[in-house]
Coordinates of C-alpha atoms and ligand atoms in Angstrom, one line a residue:
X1 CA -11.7 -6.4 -15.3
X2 CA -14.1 -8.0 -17.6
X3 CA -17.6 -5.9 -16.6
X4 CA -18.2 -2.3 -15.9
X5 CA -18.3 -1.1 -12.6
X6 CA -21.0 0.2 -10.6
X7 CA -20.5 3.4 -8.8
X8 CA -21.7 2.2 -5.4
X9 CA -18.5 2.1 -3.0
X10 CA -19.2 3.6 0.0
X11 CA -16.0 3.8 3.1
X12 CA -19.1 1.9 5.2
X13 CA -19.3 -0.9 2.9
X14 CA -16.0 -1.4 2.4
X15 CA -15.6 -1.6 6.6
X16 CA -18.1 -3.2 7.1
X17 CA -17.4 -6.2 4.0
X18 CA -13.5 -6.0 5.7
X19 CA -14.9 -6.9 9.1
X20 CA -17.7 -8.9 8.1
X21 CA -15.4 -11.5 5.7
X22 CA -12.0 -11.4 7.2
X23 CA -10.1 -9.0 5.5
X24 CA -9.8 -6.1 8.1
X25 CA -10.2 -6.5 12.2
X26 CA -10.6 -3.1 14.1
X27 CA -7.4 -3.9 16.6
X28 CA -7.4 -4.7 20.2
X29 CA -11.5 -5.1 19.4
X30 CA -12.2 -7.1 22.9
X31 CA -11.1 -4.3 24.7
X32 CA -12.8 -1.9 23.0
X33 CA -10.1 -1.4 20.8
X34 CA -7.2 1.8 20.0
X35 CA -8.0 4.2 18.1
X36 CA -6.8 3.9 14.6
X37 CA -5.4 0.3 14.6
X38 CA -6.6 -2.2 12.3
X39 CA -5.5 -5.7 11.9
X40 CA -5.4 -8.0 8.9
X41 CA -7.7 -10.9 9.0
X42 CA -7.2 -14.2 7.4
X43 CA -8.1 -13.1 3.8
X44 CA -6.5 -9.2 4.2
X45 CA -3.2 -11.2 5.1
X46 CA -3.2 -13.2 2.1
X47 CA -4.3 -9.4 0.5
X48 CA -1.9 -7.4 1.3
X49 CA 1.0 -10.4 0.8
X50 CA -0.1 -10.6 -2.7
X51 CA 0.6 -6.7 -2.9
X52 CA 3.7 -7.2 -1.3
X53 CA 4.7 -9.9 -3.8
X54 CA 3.4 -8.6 -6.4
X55 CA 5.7 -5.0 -6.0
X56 CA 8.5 -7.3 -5.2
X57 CA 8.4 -9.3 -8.1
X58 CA 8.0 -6.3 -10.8
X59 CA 10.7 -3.8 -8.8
X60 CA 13.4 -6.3 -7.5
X61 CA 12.6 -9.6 -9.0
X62 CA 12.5 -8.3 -13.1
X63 CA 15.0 -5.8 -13.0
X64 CA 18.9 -6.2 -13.2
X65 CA 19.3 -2.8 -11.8
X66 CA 17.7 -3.5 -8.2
X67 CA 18.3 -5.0 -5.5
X68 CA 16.3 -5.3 -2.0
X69 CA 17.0 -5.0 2.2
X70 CA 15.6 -5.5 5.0
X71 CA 17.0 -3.3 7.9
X72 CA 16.0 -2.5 11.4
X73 CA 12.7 -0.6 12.3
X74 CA 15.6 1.1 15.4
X75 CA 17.8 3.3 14.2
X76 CA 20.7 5.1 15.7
X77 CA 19.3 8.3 16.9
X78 CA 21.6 10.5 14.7
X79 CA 20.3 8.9 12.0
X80 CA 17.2 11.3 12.2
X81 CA 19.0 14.5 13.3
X82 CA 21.3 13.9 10.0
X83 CA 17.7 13.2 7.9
X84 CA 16.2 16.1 9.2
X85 CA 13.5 14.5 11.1
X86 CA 14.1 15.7 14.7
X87 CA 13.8 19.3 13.4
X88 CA 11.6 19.0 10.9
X89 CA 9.2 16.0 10.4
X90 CA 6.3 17.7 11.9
X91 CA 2.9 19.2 11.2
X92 CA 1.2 22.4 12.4
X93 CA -1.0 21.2 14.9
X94 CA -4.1 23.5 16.7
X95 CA -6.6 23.1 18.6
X96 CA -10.4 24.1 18.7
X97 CA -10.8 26.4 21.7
X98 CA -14.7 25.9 21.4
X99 CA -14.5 21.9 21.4
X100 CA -11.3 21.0 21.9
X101 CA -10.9 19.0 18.6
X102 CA -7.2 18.5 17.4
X103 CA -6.6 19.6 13.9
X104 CA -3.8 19.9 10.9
X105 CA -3.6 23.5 10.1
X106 CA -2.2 22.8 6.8
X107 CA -5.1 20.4 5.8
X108 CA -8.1 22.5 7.1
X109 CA -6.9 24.6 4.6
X110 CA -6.1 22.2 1.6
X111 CA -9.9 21.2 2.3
X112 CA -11.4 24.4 1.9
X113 CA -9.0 26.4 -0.4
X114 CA -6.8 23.3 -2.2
X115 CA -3.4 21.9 -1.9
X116 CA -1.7 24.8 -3.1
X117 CA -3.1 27.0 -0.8
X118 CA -1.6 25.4 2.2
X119 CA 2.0 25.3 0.2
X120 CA 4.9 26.9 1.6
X121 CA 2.9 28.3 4.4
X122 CA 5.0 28.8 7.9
X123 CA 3.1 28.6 11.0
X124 CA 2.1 31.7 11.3
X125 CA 0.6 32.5 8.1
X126 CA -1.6 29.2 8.5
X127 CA -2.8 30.6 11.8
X128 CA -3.6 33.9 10.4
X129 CA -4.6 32.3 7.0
X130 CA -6.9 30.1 8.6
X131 CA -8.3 33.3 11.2
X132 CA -9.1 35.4 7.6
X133 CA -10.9 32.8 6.1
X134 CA -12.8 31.8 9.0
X135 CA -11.9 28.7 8.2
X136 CA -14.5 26.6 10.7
X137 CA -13.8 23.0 13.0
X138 CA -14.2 20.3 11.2
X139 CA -16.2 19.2 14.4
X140 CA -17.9 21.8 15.7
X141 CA -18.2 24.4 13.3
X142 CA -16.9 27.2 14.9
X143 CA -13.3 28.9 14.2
X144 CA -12.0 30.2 17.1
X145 CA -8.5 28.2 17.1
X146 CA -5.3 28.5 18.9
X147 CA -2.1 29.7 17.2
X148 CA -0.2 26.8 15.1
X149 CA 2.1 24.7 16.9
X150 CA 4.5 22.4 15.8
X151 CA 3.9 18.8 16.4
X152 CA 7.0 16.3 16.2
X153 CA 5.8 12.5 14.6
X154 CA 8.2 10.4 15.2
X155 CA 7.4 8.4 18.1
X156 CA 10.0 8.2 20.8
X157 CA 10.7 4.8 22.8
X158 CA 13.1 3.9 25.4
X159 CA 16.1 1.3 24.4
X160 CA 17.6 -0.5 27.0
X161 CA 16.8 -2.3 30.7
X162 CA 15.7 1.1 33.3
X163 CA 13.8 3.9 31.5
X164 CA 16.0 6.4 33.2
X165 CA 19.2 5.2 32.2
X166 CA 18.6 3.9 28.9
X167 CA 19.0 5.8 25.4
X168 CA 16.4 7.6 24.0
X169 CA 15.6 5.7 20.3
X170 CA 12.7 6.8 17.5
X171 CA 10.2 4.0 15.6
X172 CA 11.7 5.0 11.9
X173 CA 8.9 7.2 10.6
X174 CA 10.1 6.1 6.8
X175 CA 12.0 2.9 5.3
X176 CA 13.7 5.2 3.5
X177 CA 16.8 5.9 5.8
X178 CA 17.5 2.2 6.5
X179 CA 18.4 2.2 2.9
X180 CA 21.3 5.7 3.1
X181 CA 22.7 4.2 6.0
X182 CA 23.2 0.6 4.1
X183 CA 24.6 2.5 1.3
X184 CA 28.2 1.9 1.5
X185 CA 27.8 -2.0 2.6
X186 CA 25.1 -2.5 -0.5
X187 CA 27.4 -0.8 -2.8
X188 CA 30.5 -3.3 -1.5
X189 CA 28.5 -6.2 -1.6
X190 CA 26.7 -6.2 -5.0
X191 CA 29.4 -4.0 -7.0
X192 CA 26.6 -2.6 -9.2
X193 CA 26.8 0.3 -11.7
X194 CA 25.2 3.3 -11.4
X195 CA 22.3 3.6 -11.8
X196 CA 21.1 1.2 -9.7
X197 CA 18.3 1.3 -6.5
X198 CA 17.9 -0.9 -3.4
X199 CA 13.7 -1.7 -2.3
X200 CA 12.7 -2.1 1.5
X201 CA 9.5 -3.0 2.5
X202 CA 8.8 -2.6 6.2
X203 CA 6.7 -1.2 8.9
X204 CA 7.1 2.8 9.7
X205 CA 5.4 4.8 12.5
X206 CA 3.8 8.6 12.7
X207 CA 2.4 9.9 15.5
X208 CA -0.2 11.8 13.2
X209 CA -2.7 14.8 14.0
X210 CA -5.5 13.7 12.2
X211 CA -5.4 9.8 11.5
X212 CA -8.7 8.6 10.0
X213 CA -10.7 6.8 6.7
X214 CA -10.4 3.4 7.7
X215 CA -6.3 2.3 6.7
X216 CA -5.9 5.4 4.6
X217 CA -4.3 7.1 7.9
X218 CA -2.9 5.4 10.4
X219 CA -0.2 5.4 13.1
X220 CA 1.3 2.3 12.1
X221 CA 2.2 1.4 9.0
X222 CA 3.7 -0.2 6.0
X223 CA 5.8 0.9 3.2
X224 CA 6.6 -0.4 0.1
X225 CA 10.1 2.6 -0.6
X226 CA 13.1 2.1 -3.6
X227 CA 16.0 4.6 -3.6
X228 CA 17.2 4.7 -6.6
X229 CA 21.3 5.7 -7.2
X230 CA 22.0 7.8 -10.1
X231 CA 24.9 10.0 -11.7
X232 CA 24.1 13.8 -11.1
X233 CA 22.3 15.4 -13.8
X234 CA 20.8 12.4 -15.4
X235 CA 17.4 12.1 -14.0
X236 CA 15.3 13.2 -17.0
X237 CA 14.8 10.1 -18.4
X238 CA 15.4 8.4 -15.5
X239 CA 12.3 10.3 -13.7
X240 CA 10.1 9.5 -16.5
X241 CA 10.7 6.0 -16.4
X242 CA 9.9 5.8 -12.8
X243 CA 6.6 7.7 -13.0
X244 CA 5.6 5.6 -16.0
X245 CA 6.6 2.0 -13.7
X246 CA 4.7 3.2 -10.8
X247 CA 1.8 4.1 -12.4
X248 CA 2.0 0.7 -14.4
X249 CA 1.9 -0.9 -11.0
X250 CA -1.6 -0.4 -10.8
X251 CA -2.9 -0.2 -13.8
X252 CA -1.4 -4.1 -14.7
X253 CA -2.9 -4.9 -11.6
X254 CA -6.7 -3.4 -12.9
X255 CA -6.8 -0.9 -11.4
X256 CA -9.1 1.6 -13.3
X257 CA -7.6 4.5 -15.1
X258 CA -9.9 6.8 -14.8
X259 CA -9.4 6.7 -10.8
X260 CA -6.1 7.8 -11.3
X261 CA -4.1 10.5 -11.6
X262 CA -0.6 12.4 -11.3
X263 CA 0.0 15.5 -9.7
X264 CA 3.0 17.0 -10.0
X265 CA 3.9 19.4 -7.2
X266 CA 4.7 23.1 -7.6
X267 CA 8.0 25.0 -6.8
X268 CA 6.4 26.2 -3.3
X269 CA 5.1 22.7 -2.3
X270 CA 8.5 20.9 -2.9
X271 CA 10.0 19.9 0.4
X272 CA 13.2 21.6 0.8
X273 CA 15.4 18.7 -0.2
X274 CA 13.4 17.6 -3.5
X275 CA 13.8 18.9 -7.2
X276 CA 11.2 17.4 -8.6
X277 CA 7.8 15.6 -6.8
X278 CA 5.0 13.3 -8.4
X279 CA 2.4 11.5 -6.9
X280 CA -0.2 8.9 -7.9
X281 CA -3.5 9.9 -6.5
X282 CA -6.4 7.8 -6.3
X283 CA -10.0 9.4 -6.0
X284 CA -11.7 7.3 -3.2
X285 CA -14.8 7.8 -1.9
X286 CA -13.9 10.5 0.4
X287 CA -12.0 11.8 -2.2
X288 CA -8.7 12.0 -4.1
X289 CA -5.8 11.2 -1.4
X290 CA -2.2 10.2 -2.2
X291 CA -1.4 6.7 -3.2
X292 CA 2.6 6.8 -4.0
X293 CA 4.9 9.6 -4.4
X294 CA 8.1 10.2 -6.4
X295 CA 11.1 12.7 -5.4
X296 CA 14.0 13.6 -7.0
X297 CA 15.9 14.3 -4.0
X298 CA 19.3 15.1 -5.0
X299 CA 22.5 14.2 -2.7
X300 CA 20.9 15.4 -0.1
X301 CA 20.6 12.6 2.2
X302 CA 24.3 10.8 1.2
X303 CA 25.2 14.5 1.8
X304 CA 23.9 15.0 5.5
X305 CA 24.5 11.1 6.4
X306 CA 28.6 11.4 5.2
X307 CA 28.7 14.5 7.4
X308 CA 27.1 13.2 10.6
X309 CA 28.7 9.8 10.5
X310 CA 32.0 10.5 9.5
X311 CA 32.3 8.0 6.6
X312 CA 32.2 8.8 3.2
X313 CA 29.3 7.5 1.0
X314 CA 30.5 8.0 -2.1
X315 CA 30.4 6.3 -5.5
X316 CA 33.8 5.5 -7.7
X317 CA 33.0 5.8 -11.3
X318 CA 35.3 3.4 -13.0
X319 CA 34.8 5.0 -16.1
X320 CA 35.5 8.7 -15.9
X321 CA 37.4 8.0 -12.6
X322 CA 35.4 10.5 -10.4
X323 CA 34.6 10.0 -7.1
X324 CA 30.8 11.3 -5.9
X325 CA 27.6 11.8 -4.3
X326 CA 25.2 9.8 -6.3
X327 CA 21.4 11.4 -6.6
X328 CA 18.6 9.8 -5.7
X329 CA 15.3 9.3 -7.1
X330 CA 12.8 7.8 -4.5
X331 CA 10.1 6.0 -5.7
X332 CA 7.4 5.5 -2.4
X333 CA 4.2 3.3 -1.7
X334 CA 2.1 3.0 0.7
X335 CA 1.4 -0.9 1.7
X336 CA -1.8 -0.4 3.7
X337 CA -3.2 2.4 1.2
X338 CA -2.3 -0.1 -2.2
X339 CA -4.6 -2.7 -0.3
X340 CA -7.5 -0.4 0.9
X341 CA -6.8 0.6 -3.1
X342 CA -7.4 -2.6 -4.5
X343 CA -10.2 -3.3 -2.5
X344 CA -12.1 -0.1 -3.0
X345 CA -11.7 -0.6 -7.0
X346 CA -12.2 -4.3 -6.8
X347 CA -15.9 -3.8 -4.9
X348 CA -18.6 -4.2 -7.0
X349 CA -22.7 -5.1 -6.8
X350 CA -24.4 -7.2 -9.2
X351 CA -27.5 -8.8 -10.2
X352 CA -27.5 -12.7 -10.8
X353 CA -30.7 -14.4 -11.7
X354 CA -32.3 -11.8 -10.3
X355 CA -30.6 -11.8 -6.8
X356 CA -28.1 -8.8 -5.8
X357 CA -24.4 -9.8 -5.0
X358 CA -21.7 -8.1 -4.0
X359 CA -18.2 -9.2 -5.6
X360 CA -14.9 -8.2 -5.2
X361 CA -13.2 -8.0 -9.3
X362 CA -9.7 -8.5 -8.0
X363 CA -6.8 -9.1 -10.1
X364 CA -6.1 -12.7 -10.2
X365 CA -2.9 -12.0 -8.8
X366 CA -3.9 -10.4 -6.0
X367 CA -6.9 -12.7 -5.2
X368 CA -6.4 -14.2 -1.4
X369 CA -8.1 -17.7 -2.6
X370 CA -7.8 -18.6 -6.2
X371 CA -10.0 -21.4 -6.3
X372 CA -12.9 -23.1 -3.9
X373 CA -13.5 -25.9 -4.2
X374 CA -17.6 -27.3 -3.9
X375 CA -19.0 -30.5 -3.0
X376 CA -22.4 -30.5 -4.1
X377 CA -23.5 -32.2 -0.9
X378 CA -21.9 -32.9 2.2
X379 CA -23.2 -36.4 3.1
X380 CA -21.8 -38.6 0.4
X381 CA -18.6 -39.6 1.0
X382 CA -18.5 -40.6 -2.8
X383 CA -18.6 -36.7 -3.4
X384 CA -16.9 -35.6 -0.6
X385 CA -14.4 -37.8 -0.8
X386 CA -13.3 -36.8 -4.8
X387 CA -13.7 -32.8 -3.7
X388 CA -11.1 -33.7 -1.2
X389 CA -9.1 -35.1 -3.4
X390 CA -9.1 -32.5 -5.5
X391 CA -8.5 -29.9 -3.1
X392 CA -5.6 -31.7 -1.1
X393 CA -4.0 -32.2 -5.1
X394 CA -4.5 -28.4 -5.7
X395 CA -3.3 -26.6 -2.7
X396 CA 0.2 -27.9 -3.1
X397 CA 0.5 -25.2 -5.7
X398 CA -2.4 -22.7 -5.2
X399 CA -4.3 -21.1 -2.4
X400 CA -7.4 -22.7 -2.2
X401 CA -10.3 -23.1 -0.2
X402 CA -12.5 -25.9 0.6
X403 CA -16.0 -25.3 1.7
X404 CA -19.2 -27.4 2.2
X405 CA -21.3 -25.9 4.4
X406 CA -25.1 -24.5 3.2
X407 CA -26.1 -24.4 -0.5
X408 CA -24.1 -23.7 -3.4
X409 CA -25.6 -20.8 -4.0
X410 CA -24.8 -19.2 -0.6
X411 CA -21.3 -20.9 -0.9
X412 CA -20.9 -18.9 -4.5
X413 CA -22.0 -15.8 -2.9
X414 CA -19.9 -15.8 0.0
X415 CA -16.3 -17.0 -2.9
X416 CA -17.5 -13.4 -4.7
X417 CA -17.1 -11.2 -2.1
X418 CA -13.8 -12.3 -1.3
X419 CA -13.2 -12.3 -4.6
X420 CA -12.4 -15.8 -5.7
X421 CA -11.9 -16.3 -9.7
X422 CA -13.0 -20.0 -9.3
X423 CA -15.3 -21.9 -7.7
X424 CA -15.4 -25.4 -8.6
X425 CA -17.4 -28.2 -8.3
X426 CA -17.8 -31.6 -7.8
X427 CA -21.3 -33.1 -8.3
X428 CA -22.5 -37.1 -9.2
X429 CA -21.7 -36.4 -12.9
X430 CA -17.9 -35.7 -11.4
X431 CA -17.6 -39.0 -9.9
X432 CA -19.9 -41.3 -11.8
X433 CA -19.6 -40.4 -15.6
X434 CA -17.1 -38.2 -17.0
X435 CA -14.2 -37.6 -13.9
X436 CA -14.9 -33.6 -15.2
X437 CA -15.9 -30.6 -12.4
X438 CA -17.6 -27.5 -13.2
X439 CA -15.8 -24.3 -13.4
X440 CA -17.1 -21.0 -12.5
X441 CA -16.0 -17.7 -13.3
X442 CA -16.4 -15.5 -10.7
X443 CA -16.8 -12.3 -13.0
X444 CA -18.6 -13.6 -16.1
X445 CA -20.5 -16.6 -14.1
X446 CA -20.5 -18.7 -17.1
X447 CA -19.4 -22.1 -16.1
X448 CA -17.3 -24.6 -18.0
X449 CA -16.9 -28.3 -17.5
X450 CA -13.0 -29.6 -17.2
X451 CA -11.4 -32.7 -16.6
X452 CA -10.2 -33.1 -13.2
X453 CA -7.0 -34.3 -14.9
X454 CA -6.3 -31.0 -16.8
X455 CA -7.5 -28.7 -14.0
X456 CA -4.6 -27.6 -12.4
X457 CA -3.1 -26.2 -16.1
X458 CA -6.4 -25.2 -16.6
X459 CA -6.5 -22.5 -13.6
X460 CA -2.9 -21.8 -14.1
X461 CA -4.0 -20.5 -17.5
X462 CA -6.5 -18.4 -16.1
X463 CA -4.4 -17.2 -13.4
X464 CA -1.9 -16.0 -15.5
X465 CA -3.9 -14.6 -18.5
Ligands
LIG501 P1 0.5 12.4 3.4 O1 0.7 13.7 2.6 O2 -0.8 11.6 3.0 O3 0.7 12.5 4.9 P2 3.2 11.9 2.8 O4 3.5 12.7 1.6 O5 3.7 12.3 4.2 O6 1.7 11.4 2.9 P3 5.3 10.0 2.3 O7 6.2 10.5 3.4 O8 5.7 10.4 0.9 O9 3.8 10.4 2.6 O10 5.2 8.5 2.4 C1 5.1 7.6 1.3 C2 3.8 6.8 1.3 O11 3.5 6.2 2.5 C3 2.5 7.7 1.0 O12 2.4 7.9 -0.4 C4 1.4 6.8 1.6 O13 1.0 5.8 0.7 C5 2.1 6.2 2.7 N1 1.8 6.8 4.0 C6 2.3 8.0 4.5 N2 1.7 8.3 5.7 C7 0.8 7.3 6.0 C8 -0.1 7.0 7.0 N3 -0.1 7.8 8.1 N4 -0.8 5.9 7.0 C9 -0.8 5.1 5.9 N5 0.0 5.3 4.9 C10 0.8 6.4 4.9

């Protein structure tokens, strides 16, 4: 990113610039909407597609040792008894005897006392914990709450024609599991090597306690999850170079160092399956929060799915000639919290000319629209006739925009804060002297003058610089 940032984020104006320019619809909005739901509007599509790509292209696309899936958001229902879901993929839920809020036992206290203070607590020491401390509602302010329960997340559904006679089936709560059970037909299909990992991205659901900032936390949604195969006993290096790519993933998309960090979690936070955890925080406006996390997770899930299916999900190495349970190093993103990411670290206010702006410094990449393209003025065909020939020449390989409506000025404004790199125009000079356009840099403003007959290599230079 070519200019320092300000330091003016807010939550509220990135909301409000999602709703206000298309990125980000509160959902079901005509009927005064569902709590929590948020849809993607015609520039957050094109967003959160370029994330998608983006990931894609740098962890299945560039690397011999990966390969992707796609499996079903339905799974057989022993798949989360064997994963360890149905008994344990819950939180410690309580409730506020004065107000009635609902809260996450475990987070009131990481809020007051820090992460490691909720660690490796059962539900009763959070209740009493939290009783000690006086630890007060987050709504009302008092602390008078009922003992901790726990609360399953997994939403359940129905599968099959009459409720009462049809079979019970969970919306996965992680991607993760579609990749175990694929194991054996991934492994017959591709014939890789160890190590090797397969990439899913895909919609997960969580009934969760506390949802809340915006598409932080939410009910529904999307993640970006790699398992990756290896022999047991080999994950040093590997580890490393899987924290090192995942923090690279945002860092060669722009996104500013200094907002990141790695957090390593200790012995007592582990989950019980996991050696070894890191996460990628991000410090957002309401503070740091988790952006992508990476577990060693040993056999443990070839382990529990070989035992509750019955098959054998094994690995024959051709070279020692052993036969067994590869480890796994899991490597998982958030979709929906990369994209409020991006957009959060791309927001920026300006001053051109003296007039305030707001612009959105995304990576070229990631930019939904790379170029607009400007007619001067709307009422000469002469003009508008060129700028739509330039725009119907350009789409074919770009996603561009064409607008004419109000000045150029407002039209400039309205590219930069949905974060266009180019805005181009075509003006009299364009069609009656030198058959050039001006070229404006979103971030700089500085302007250039290029042939119309160079301009698509021109922006496909820029693009990719
Ligand atoms: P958290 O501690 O924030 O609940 P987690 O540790 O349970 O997250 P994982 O199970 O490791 O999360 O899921 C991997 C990634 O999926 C997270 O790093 C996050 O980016 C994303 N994710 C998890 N839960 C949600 C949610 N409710 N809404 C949006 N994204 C989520």
């Amino acid at each position: 990113m070519s200019s320092p940032k300000t330091e003016k984020v807010t939550m509220d104006k990135i909301v409000s610039l999602a709703k206000r320019r298309g990125f980000v619809f509160p959902g079901s909005e005509i009927y005064g909407g569902l709590a929590n739901t948020w849809d993607y509007g015609p520039y957050g599509v094109e967003l959160k597609n370029n994330v998608k790509k983006a990931w894609w292209k740098r962890f299945v696309q560039e690397r011999e040792d990966m390969v992707g899936l796609d499996a079903s958001i339905l799974m057989n229902p022993k798949t989360w008894e064997a994963s360890g879901h149905v008994q344990s993929f819950s939180d410690p839920l309580m409730d506020c005897k004065n107000c009635k809020e609902r809260v996450r036992g475990d987070k009131i206290i990481e809020e007051h006392y820090g992460v490691e203070a909720a660690a490796g607590k059962n539900l009763k020491e959070i209740g009493e914990f939290i009783k000690e401390k006086k630890i007060p509602c987050p709504k009302c302010g008092k602390s008078d709450f009922t003992e901790a329960r726990s609360f399953n997340l997994m939403f359940r559904t129905h599968q099959g024609v009459v409720e009462e006679s049809s079979a019970m089936v969970y919306l996965r709560p992680e991607t993760a599991q579609g990749i175990f059970v694929n194991f054996k037909n991934v492994l017959a299909t591709t014939r890789h090597k160890l190590p090797f990992g397969v990439a899913q991205i895909g919609k997960a659901f969580r009934n969760e306690i506390t949802p809340g900032n915006f598409t932080f936390r939410t009910r529904e949604f999307e993640q970006m999850e790699i398992e990756y195969f290896i022999k047991p006993n080999t994950e040093k290096e590997l580890f490393e170079m899987w924290e090192k790519e995942c923090f690279a993933f945002y860092t060669d998309l722009g996104i500013n160092k200094e907002k990141l960090r790695m957090r390593h979690h200790e012995a007592k936070e582990l989950s019980h399956y996991s050696k070894m955890t890191v996460d990628i925080e991000y410090e957002f406006p309401f503070g740091w929060g988790e952006l992508q996390g990476t577990a060693h997770r040993g056999t443990y899930d070839l382990t529990r799915h070989s035992e509750f299916s019955g098959e054998e999900l094994v690995y024959f190495d051709s070279e020692t000639n052993e036969k067994y349970i590869p480890e796994v190093i899991e490597p998982s993103f958030g979709a929906d919290r990369t994209v409020l990411t991006f957009m959060i670290d791309a927001y920026d206010e300006d001053e051109i000319g003296g007039e305030q702006r707001v612009v959105m410094r995304f990576h070229p990449q990631l930019a939904p629209i790379k170029a607009a393209i400007l007619p001067l003025v709307k009422n000469k065909a002469i003009i508008t006739d060129k700028a739509e020939k330039i725009y119907n020449d350009l789409k074919k390989h770009l996603m561009v925009e064409y607008d004419e409506s109000g000045t150029i000025g407002k039209r400039y404004r309205r590219q930069d804060e949905i974060g266009t790199p180019y805005c181009i125009t075509i003006d009299f000079d364009t069609v009656e002297k030198d058959d050039a356009v001006t070229v404006r840099d979103r971030d700089t403003t500085k302007q250039e003058r290029i042939k119309t007959s160079e301009l698509l290599n021109y922006l496909r230079t820029k693009l990719e610089s």
